Amino acid sequence: MFKKSFCVIALGLLLFSCTQKHQTQLAPEYLFDQSDEHVISSVINNKQNTISIIYGNDLALKYAHDTLRMHTRGEKFIMVTWIQKPMPHWYGTNMNGNILSVETVKVSQNPNGDVLYDYQLQQKDGHHLVKREANNDKRIKLITGQMAAVFP
Amino acid sequence: MKNSNPSPLKKLLLITGIVVIGITALQFRDAPVVNPPVTAEVQLPDDVKAIIERACYDCHSNLTEIAWFDKIPGASQLVAKDVTEARSRLNFSEWDKNPPAVQQLLLWEVVNAIAEDKMPLHNYRLLHPGATVSAAELDILKKYVNTLSGRHKIDTARIIRNNQPELSAAIRKVPVSLNGIPYAADYKTWKVISATDKYDGGSMRVVYGNDIMVKAIKEHTLPFPDGAKIVKAVWGKQREDQDGNVLPGNFQNVQIMIKDSKKYQSTEGWGFAKFDGLALKPFGKTAAYANTCINCHRMLVPESDFVFNIPTK
C-alpha cells in the first residue's frame, strides 16, 4: 500500500514539474526613476562592460540639440550607468543589468559669465547609492558633450 | 439455441479488415511532401553547412528527406503540415527571398532557437536523434554568426538630424501601421525600461514603457495587463572612441508593442508595429508581418509574456 502511494505521489510530482513553466523574475530594481528628465543619448562601453543613458532637463536637452553649444544656467544632466549583461533568451544582444552609478552635472554661471559645473557622483553600494569623490573633468566633458540622439 | 456472437477469429479478421480499409483510405487523403526546386541555396562554410543540413534541412529546405516512418498514413499528413509551415518561416533553399540583413538575422535566430533548445523540435528529435546539435556544434554556429557583417557594423554616415521633431510631427500625417497602430510620440515622456546593444545587427536601443507597463514591472505582474505599451527607439552605432564609448548614430526605426488580449488574440495579445526612418514609413507589405514578429517571440520568450526587452534577473 505504502509502495503504491509512493509511486502515485512520485508520478504526480513528475507530471507537475513537467507542466511548470520556468517563471521569469522581473527586476524593477534595474529601473531608474528619471522623474521628468528627457533622454538625451545613450552610451555603450564594451571596455567597461557598461551601458548608460544621459538624461537632461528641458534646458539640458535644448543645449544637446544646439549646434552652437552655448550653455545656459540651470541645465541639469544625469548619466545613469548600468552593468551590461547578456539579454536572456537572445544570444546577440546585451542589455542593462544593475545600476552602477548616477552622475549629475548642474550648470551655472558666475557673475563674470564663466560657466561652472557642479559634478556629483553616486555609486551603488549594496542597495544604496553613495556619494563619492571623483576626478570629474573628463566625465563632465563626456556627460555634457553629447549631441542629442536623433528622434523622429 | 444458436450462439450469435462471432468467434474470436472472425472478430480479429473483422478488425483487421477495418484497419486495412482505414489505412487505404488515409493513403488517398495524405498529401505527400513535395520537394520544389532549389532556387538559391544558402552559402555557408562547410562545417556550418554540415550542421545546418543535418539539423534543419528536413523541414527548412526543399531537400526534405522523408524517413519510412514519416510515410505512415496519418503521420505523413502531420509531417507535410510541419514542413510547409517550416518552409514558410525559413527556407535555406530559397535563401535569396530574404534581403541580406534579414538573412543574417535569420541565422542569429537559428542559433538562438538551438541554444534555447527549441529547435530542432523535440518530437522530431525523438524520431531523428541524429538531428540533435551538440554543445560543440552550437559553438561552431555561434562563432560563425559572429563573423557576419552586421556583427561589426559601424554607422559612419553623416548623422541626419531632426532638430525640431515636434514641429515636423505636427505638420505630418500620423503614420499608421498596416495592422492599424498609429505612431505616437508620447513615449518620449515615458520611463526607460531598458537599454540594449543589439550587436547581432549593429544597433543600439532605448526601450520605453508606459505607466501601466512600468507599474506591472514594479509589481512583478506577469503576464502584462491590457493597456501596457512598449516602444523601442533604434539607432545605428558610431565608431568606438579611445575610451571605449559608443554613441548612437543615425535613427533607424521605432518599434511598438501594445497589449490588448482580445484585439491581438492571434499574436498572444500583443499588437506589433514598426516605423522606419525619420519618415516613419510603416513596416511590412501586409498586416501579416506581425506573425513574423510573434513567431520569434513565441518561440523564445513565452515565459516573459513574449517580451525580450524587460528588466529580468
Coordinates of C-alpha atoms in Angstrom, one line a residue:
Chain A
M1 CA 0.0 0.0 0.0
F2 CA 2.8 2.4 1.0
K3 CA 4.7 1.5 -2.2
K4 CA 1.6 2.2 -4.3
S5 CA 1.0 5.6 -2.7
F6 CA 4.6 6.5 -3.1
C7 CA 4.5 5.7 -6.8
V8 CA 1.3 7.7 -7.3
I9 CA 2.8 10.8 -5.5
A10 CA 6.1 10.5 -7.4
L11 CA 4.3 10.3 -10.7
G12 CA 2.1 13.3 -9.7
L13 CA 5.2 15.3 -8.8
L14 CA 6.9 14.4 -12.1
L15 CA 3.9 15.4 -14.1
F16 CA 3.6 18.6 -12.1
S17 CA 7.2 19.5 -12.7
C18 CA 6.9 18.8 -16.4
T19 CA 3.9 21.2 -16.7
Q20 CA 5.5 24.0 -14.7
K21 CA 6.9 26.7 -17.0
H22 CA 10.1 28.5 -15.9
Q23 CA 8.8 31.7 -14.4
T24 CA 10.6 34.9 -15.4
Q25 CA 11.6 37.1 -12.4
L26 CA 11.2 40.8 -13.2
A27 CA 13.8 43.1 -11.8
P28 CA 12.3 46.5 -11.1
E29 CA 15.5 47.4 -9.2
Y30 CA 17.2 47.9 -12.6
L31 CA 14.8 50.8 -13.3
F32 CA 16.0 54.4 -12.8
D33 CA 13.4 56.9 -11.7
Q34 CA 14.2 59.6 -14.3
S35 CA 11.5 61.9 -13.0
D36 CA 10.7 64.5 -15.7
E37 CA 14.1 64.3 -17.3
H38 CA 14.4 63.5 -21.0
V39 CA 16.6 61.0 -22.7
I40 CA 19.5 62.9 -24.4
S41 CA 21.6 60.0 -25.5
S42 CA 22.9 56.6 -24.6
V43 CA 26.4 55.2 -24.4
I44 CA 27.7 51.6 -24.7
N45 CA 31.1 50.9 -23.3
N46 CA 32.4 47.4 -24.0
K47 CA 35.8 48.1 -22.4
Q48 CA 34.0 48.9 -19.1
N49 CA 31.1 46.4 -19.8
T50 CA 28.6 49.1 -19.1
I51 CA 25.6 50.8 -20.8
S52 CA 24.5 54.3 -19.9
I53 CA 21.8 56.8 -20.6
I54 CA 22.3 60.5 -20.4
Y55 CA 19.2 62.3 -19.3
G56 CA 18.6 66.0 -19.0
N57 CA 16.1 68.7 -18.0
D58 CA 14.4 70.9 -20.7
L59 CA 17.5 73.3 -20.7
A60 CA 20.0 70.4 -21.0
L61 CA 18.0 68.8 -23.8
K62 CA 17.9 72.2 -25.6
Y63 CA 21.6 72.5 -25.2
A64 CA 22.2 69.0 -26.6
H65 CA 20.2 69.9 -29.7
D66 CA 22.1 73.2 -30.1
T67 CA 24.9 73.1 -32.6
L68 CA 26.3 76.4 -31.2
R69 CA 27.0 74.7 -27.9
M70 CA 26.1 77.7 -25.7
H71 CA 25.4 76.6 -22.1
T72 CA 22.5 78.1 -20.1
R73 CA 22.4 78.4 -16.3
G74 CA 20.1 75.7 -14.9
E75 CA 21.0 72.9 -17.2
K76 CA 21.0 69.6 -15.4
F77 CA 22.4 66.4 -16.9
I78 CA 22.2 62.9 -15.3
M79 CA 24.2 60.0 -16.6
V80 CA 23.0 56.6 -15.3
T81 CA 25.3 53.7 -15.8
W82 CA 24.3 50.1 -15.6
I83 CA 26.4 46.9 -15.8
Q84 CA 25.9 45.1 -19.2
K85 CA 24.6 41.6 -19.2
P86 CA 23.6 39.2 -22.0
M87 CA 19.9 39.5 -22.9
P88 CA 18.1 36.4 -21.5
H89 CA 17.0 34.1 -24.3
W90 CA 18.7 36.0 -27.2
Y91 CA 22.3 35.5 -27.9
G92 CA 23.3 38.6 -29.9
T93 CA 22.2 41.4 -27.6
N94 CA 23.5 42.8 -24.4
M95 CA 21.3 44.9 -22.1
N96 CA 21.4 46.7 -18.8
G97 CA 21.5 44.9 -15.5
N98 CA 22.1 46.6 -12.1
I99 CA 22.7 50.3 -11.7
L100 CA 26.3 51.0 -11.0
S101 CA 26.4 54.8 -10.8
V102 CA 24.5 58.0 -11.2
E103 CA 26.4 61.1 -12.2
T104 CA 24.8 64.6 -12.1
V105 CA 26.1 67.7 -13.7
K106 CA 24.5 71.1 -12.9
V107 CA 25.5 74.0 -15.0
S108 CA 25.7 77.6 -13.5
Q109 CA 27.5 80.8 -14.3
N110 CA 29.5 83.2 -12.1
P111 CA 28.9 87.0 -12.2
N112 CA 31.6 87.2 -14.9
G113 CA 29.6 84.9 -17.2
D114 CA 32.0 81.9 -16.8
V115 CA 30.3 78.5 -17.0
L116 CA 30.6 76.5 -13.8
Y117 CA 29.9 72.8 -13.5
D118 CA 28.8 71.1 -10.3
Y119 CA 29.6 67.4 -10.6
Q120 CA 28.3 64.7 -8.3
L121 CA 29.0 61.0 -8.4
Q122 CA 26.9 58.4 -6.6
Q123 CA 27.9 54.8 -6.8
K124 CA 25.9 51.7 -5.9
D125 CA 26.9 50.2 -2.6
G126 CA 24.7 47.3 -1.8
H127 CA 21.1 48.6 -2.4
H128 CA 22.0 52.3 -1.9
L129 CA 23.7 55.0 -4.0
V130 CA 26.6 56.6 -2.1
K131 CA 28.3 59.8 -2.9
R132 CA 31.9 59.5 -4.0
E133 CA 34.7 61.9 -4.7
A134 CA 35.9 61.6 -8.3
N135 CA 38.1 63.2 -10.9
N136 CA 35.3 65.0 -12.8
D137 CA 36.7 67.0 -15.8
K138 CA 36.7 64.1 -18.2
R139 CA 33.3 62.9 -17.0
I140 CA 31.8 66.4 -17.2
K141 CA 33.0 66.6 -20.8
L142 CA 31.5 63.2 -21.7
I143 CA 28.2 63.9 -20.0
T144 CA 27.6 67.4 -21.2
G145 CA 29.3 67.0 -24.5
Q146 CA 27.0 64.7 -26.4
M147 CA 24.6 65.8 -29.1
A148 CA 21.1 64.6 -28.6
A149 CA 20.3 61.3 -30.2
V150 CA 18.0 61.8 -33.2
F151 CA 14.4 61.1 -32.7
P152 CA 11.6 61.3 -35.3
Chain B
M1 CA -30.1 -22.1 -29.2
K2 CA -27.5 -20.9 -31.7
N3 CA -24.8 -18.6 -30.4
S4 CA -25.0 -15.3 -32.4
N5 CA -21.6 -14.0 -31.1
P6 CA -18.8 -14.3 -33.8
S7 CA -15.8 -16.4 -32.9
P8 CA -12.6 -14.6 -31.8
L9 CA -11.0 -15.4 -35.2
K10 CA -13.9 -13.7 -37.0
K11 CA -13.6 -10.7 -34.7
L12 CA -9.9 -10.4 -35.4
L13 CA -10.5 -10.7 -39.2
L14 CA -13.2 -8.0 -38.9
I15 CA -11.0 -5.6 -37.0
T16 CA -8.0 -6.2 -39.4
G17 CA -10.3 -5.6 -42.3
I18 CA -11.5 -2.2 -40.9
V19 CA -7.9 -1.2 -40.1
V20 CA -6.7 -2.1 -43.7
I21 CA -9.6 -0.2 -45.3
G22 CA -9.0 2.8 -43.0
I23 CA -5.3 2.9 -43.8
T24 CA -6.0 2.5 -47.5
A25 CA -8.5 5.4 -47.3
L26 CA -5.9 7.6 -45.5
Q27 CA -3.4 6.8 -48.1
F28 CA -5.6 8.6 -50.7
R29 CA -6.1 11.6 -48.3
D30 CA -2.4 12.0 -47.5
A31 CA -0.6 15.0 -49.0
P32 CA 3.0 13.8 -49.6
V33 CA 5.9 16.1 -49.0
V34 CA 7.0 17.5 -52.4
N35 CA 10.4 19.0 -52.8
P36 CA 10.2 22.1 -55.0
P37 CA 13.3 23.1 -57.0
V38 CA 16.2 24.7 -55.0
T39 CA 16.2 28.3 -56.3
A40 CA 19.0 29.8 -54.2
E41 CA 20.7 27.7 -51.6
V42 CA 22.2 29.4 -48.6
Q43 CA 26.0 29.8 -48.8
L44 CA 27.8 28.7 -45.6
P45 CA 31.2 27.4 -44.6
D46 CA 31.4 23.6 -44.9
D47 CA 31.4 22.9 -41.1
V48 CA 28.5 25.2 -40.5
K49 CA 26.6 23.9 -43.5
A50 CA 27.0 20.3 -42.4
I51 CA 25.3 21.1 -39.0
I52 CA 22.5 23.1 -40.6
E53 CA 21.9 20.4 -43.2
R54 CA 21.7 17.6 -40.6
A55 CA 19.6 19.6 -38.1
C56 CA 17.4 21.8 -40.2
Y57 CA 17.1 20.7 -43.8
D58 CA 14.4 18.1 -43.4
C59 CA 11.9 20.9 -42.6
H60 CA 13.6 24.1 -43.6
S61 CA 14.7 23.4 -47.2
N62 CA 13.4 22.0 -50.5
L63 CA 15.7 19.0 -49.9
T64 CA 13.5 17.2 -47.4
E65 CA 14.4 13.6 -46.8
I66 CA 11.4 11.5 -45.6
A67 CA 12.1 8.5 -43.4
W68 CA 9.9 5.4 -43.8
F69 CA 8.1 6.1 -40.6
D70 CA 7.2 9.6 -41.8
K71 CA 5.3 7.9 -44.6
I72 CA 2.9 6.0 -42.3
P73 CA -0.6 7.2 -43.1
G74 CA -1.7 9.9 -40.6
A75 CA 1.9 10.7 -39.6
S76 CA 2.7 11.8 -43.2
Q77 CA 0.0 14.4 -43.0
L78 CA 1.5 15.9 -39.9
V79 CA 4.9 15.8 -41.5
A80 CA 3.7 17.6 -44.6
K81 CA 2.0 20.2 -42.5
D82 CA 5.1 20.8 -40.4
V83 CA 7.3 21.0 -43.4
T84 CA 5.0 23.5 -45.2
E85 CA 4.9 25.7 -42.0
A86 CA 8.7 25.4 -41.5
R87 CA 9.5 26.4 -45.1
S88 CA 7.2 29.4 -44.9
R89 CA 9.2 30.7 -42.0
L90 CA 12.7 29.8 -43.1
N91 CA 13.8 28.1 -46.2
F92 CA 17.5 27.5 -46.8
S93 CA 16.8 26.5 -50.5
E94 CA 15.1 29.8 -51.3
W95 CA 17.5 32.0 -49.4
D96 CA 17.6 35.0 -51.7
K97 CA 13.9 35.7 -51.0
N98 CA 15.2 37.4 -47.8
P99 CA 17.1 40.7 -48.0
P100 CA 20.8 40.4 -46.8
A101 CA 20.1 42.0 -43.4
V102 CA 17.2 39.6 -42.8
Q103 CA 19.3 36.6 -43.9
Q104 CA 21.8 37.5 -41.1
L105 CA 19.0 37.9 -38.6
L106 CA 17.6 34.5 -39.6
L107 CA 21.0 32.9 -38.9
W108 CA 21.1 34.5 -35.5
E109 CA 17.6 33.3 -34.9
V110 CA 18.6 29.7 -35.9
V111 CA 21.5 29.9 -33.3
N112 CA 19.1 31.1 -30.6
A113 CA 16.4 28.5 -31.4
I114 CA 19.0 25.8 -31.0
A115 CA 20.6 27.5 -27.9
E116 CA 17.2 27.7 -26.3
D117 CA 16.5 24.0 -27.1
K118 CA 13.5 25.0 -29.2
M119 CA 14.9 23.6 -32.4
P120 CA 15.0 21.0 -33.9
L121 CA 11.6 20.3 -32.5
H122 CA 11.5 17.9 -29.6
N123 CA 9.1 15.4 -31.3
Y124 CA 11.3 15.5 -34.4
R125 CA 14.4 14.8 -32.4
L126 CA 12.7 11.8 -30.7
L127 CA 12.4 10.1 -34.1
H128 CA 15.5 11.6 -35.6
P129 CA 18.1 11.7 -32.8
G130 CA 20.9 12.4 -35.3
A131 CA 19.5 15.9 -35.8
T132 CA 20.4 16.9 -32.3
V133 CA 23.0 19.7 -32.2
S134 CA 25.8 19.2 -29.7
A135 CA 27.2 22.0 -27.5
A136 CA 30.4 21.9 -29.6
E137 CA 28.4 22.3 -32.8
L138 CA 26.4 25.1 -31.3
D139 CA 29.8 26.9 -30.5
I140 CA 30.7 26.5 -34.2
L141 CA 27.4 28.1 -35.2
K142 CA 27.9 30.9 -32.7
K143 CA 31.4 31.6 -33.9
Y144 CA 30.1 31.8 -37.4
V145 CA 27.4 34.3 -36.8
N146 CA 29.9 36.5 -35.1
T147 CA 31.8 36.7 -38.4
L148 CA 28.7 38.1 -40.2
S149 CA 29.0 41.7 -41.4
G150 CA 26.2 43.0 -39.2
R151 CA 28.1 42.0 -36.1
H152 CA 30.7 44.7 -36.5
K153 CA 28.6 47.3 -38.4
I154 CA 29.5 50.9 -37.7
D155 CA 27.3 53.8 -38.7
T156 CA 29.8 56.1 -40.4
A157 CA 27.3 58.1 -42.4
R158 CA 26.7 61.8 -41.6
I159 CA 24.0 61.9 -38.9
I160 CA 20.8 63.3 -40.3
R161 CA 19.4 65.5 -37.5
N162 CA 15.8 66.3 -36.9
N163 CA 16.2 69.3 -34.6
Q164 CA 12.5 70.1 -34.3
P165 CA 10.8 66.7 -34.1
E166 CA 7.7 68.3 -32.5
L167 CA 7.3 70.7 -35.4
S168 CA 7.8 68.0 -38.1
A169 CA 5.3 65.7 -36.2
A170 CA 2.7 68.5 -36.1
I171 CA 2.8 69.1 -39.9
R172 CA 3.0 65.4 -40.8
K173 CA 0.1 63.0 -41.2
V174 CA 0.3 60.4 -38.4
P175 CA 1.8 57.2 -39.8
V176 CA -0.3 54.1 -39.1
S177 CA 0.9 50.5 -39.3
L178 CA -0.7 48.0 -41.6
N179 CA -2.5 46.5 -38.6
G180 CA -3.9 49.8 -37.5
I181 CA -1.4 51.0 -34.8
P182 CA -0.7 54.8 -35.1
Y183 CA 2.7 56.2 -34.3
A184 CA 2.5 58.5 -31.3
A185 CA 5.5 60.5 -29.9
D186 CA 4.3 60.4 -26.3
Y187 CA 6.7 57.6 -25.5
K188 CA 9.4 60.3 -25.1
T189 CA 7.8 61.2 -21.8
W190 CA 7.6 57.6 -20.6
K191 CA 10.1 55.8 -18.3
V192 CA 13.0 53.9 -19.8
I193 CA 12.7 50.2 -19.0
S194 CA 15.9 49.0 -20.7
A195 CA 18.8 50.0 -22.9
T196 CA 20.4 47.5 -25.3
D197 CA 23.4 46.8 -27.5
K198 CA 22.0 44.6 -30.3
Y199 CA 25.4 43.6 -31.6
D200 CA 24.0 41.0 -33.9
G201 CA 22.8 43.7 -36.3
G202 CA 24.8 46.8 -35.3
S203 CA 22.2 48.8 -33.5
M204 CA 21.6 50.3 -30.0
R205 CA 18.2 50.8 -28.5
V206 CA 16.4 52.7 -25.7
V207 CA 13.2 51.0 -24.6
Y208 CA 10.4 52.9 -23.0
G209 CA 7.3 51.6 -21.1
N210 CA 4.1 53.5 -20.4
D211 CA 2.8 53.8 -16.8
I212 CA 0.8 50.6 -17.0
M213 CA 4.0 48.7 -18.2
V214 CA 6.2 50.3 -15.5
K215 CA 3.7 49.6 -12.8
A216 CA 3.5 45.9 -13.9
I217 CA 7.3 45.6 -13.7
K218 CA 7.4 47.2 -10.3
E219 CA 4.7 44.9 -9.0
H220 CA 6.1 41.8 -10.7
T221 CA 2.9 41.3 -12.7
L222 CA 3.2 38.7 -15.5
P223 CA 1.5 38.4 -18.0
F224 CA 1.4 42.2 -18.6
P225 CA -2.0 43.8 -18.3
D226 CA -4.0 45.1 -21.2
G227 CA -3.0 48.7 -22.0
A228 CA 0.7 48.0 -21.4
K229 CA 2.8 49.6 -24.1
I230 CA 6.5 49.3 -25.0
V231 CA 8.4 51.5 -27.5
K232 CA 11.9 50.8 -28.8
A233 CA 13.9 53.6 -30.4
V234 CA 16.7 52.2 -32.5
W235 CA 19.9 53.8 -33.8
G236 CA 23.0 52.7 -35.6
K237 CA 26.2 52.6 -33.6
Q238 CA 29.0 55.2 -34.2
R239 CA 32.7 54.1 -34.1
E240 CA 34.0 53.4 -30.6
D241 CA 36.1 56.3 -29.2
Q242 CA 39.5 55.8 -27.5
D243 CA 37.8 55.3 -24.1
G244 CA 35.5 52.6 -25.4
N245 CA 32.4 54.8 -25.7
V246 CA 29.9 54.0 -28.5
L247 CA 27.2 56.6 -29.2
P248 CA 24.0 56.5 -31.3
G249 CA 24.4 57.1 -35.0
N250 CA 21.5 57.6 -37.4
F251 CA 18.0 57.0 -36.3
Q252 CA 16.8 53.7 -37.8
N253 CA 13.3 52.9 -36.6
V254 CA 10.7 52.8 -33.8
Q255 CA 9.2 49.5 -32.7
I256 CA 6.0 49.3 -30.7
M257 CA 4.2 46.5 -28.8
I258 CA 0.7 47.1 -27.4
K259 CA -1.0 44.7 -25.1
D260 CA -4.7 44.0 -25.9
S261 CA -5.5 40.4 -25.2
K262 CA -8.8 40.5 -27.2
K263 CA -7.8 42.6 -30.2
Y264 CA -4.5 40.9 -30.8
Q265 CA -5.5 37.4 -29.6
S266 CA -3.9 35.7 -32.6
T267 CA -0.5 37.2 -31.7
E268 CA -0.6 36.3 -28.0
G269 CA -2.3 39.6 -27.0
W270 CA 0.4 41.8 -28.5
G271 CA 0.0 44.2 -31.3
F272 CA 3.3 44.9 -33.2
A273 CA 4.2 47.9 -35.2
K274 CA 7.4 49.3 -36.7
F275 CA 8.1 52.6 -38.4
D276 CA 11.2 53.0 -40.4
G277 CA 13.5 56.1 -40.7
L278 CA 12.7 59.6 -39.8
A279 CA 9.9 59.5 -42.3
L280 CA 8.4 56.7 -40.1
K281 CA 7.4 54.5 -43.0
P282 CA 5.1 51.7 -41.7
F283 CA 6.9 48.4 -41.9
G284 CA 5.7 45.4 -43.9
K285 CA 3.8 44.6 -47.1
T286 CA 0.7 43.1 -45.4
A287 CA -0.6 43.1 -41.9
A288 CA 0.7 39.6 -41.7
Y289 CA 4.1 40.9 -40.8
A290 CA 3.0 40.7 -37.1
N291 CA 3.1 36.9 -37.5
T292 CA 6.8 37.1 -38.2
C293 CA 7.3 39.1 -35.0
I294 CA 5.3 36.8 -32.8
N295 CA 6.8 33.6 -34.3
C296 CA 10.2 34.5 -32.8
H297 CA 8.8 36.0 -29.6
R298 CA 6.5 33.0 -29.1
M299 CA 9.4 30.5 -29.7
L300 CA 11.9 32.2 -27.4
V301 CA 10.3 34.1 -24.6
P302 CA 6.9 32.6 -23.7
E303 CA 7.7 32.8 -20.0
S304 CA 8.2 36.5 -20.2
D305 CA 4.8 37.2 -21.8
F306 CA 6.6 37.1 -25.2
V307 CA 8.7 40.2 -24.5
F308 CA 12.5 40.3 -24.7
N309 CA 13.4 43.9 -23.6
I310 CA 12.3 43.9 -20.0
P311 CA 14.4 44.0 -16.9
T312 CA 14.7 40.5 -15.6
K313 CA 17.1 38.7 -13.3

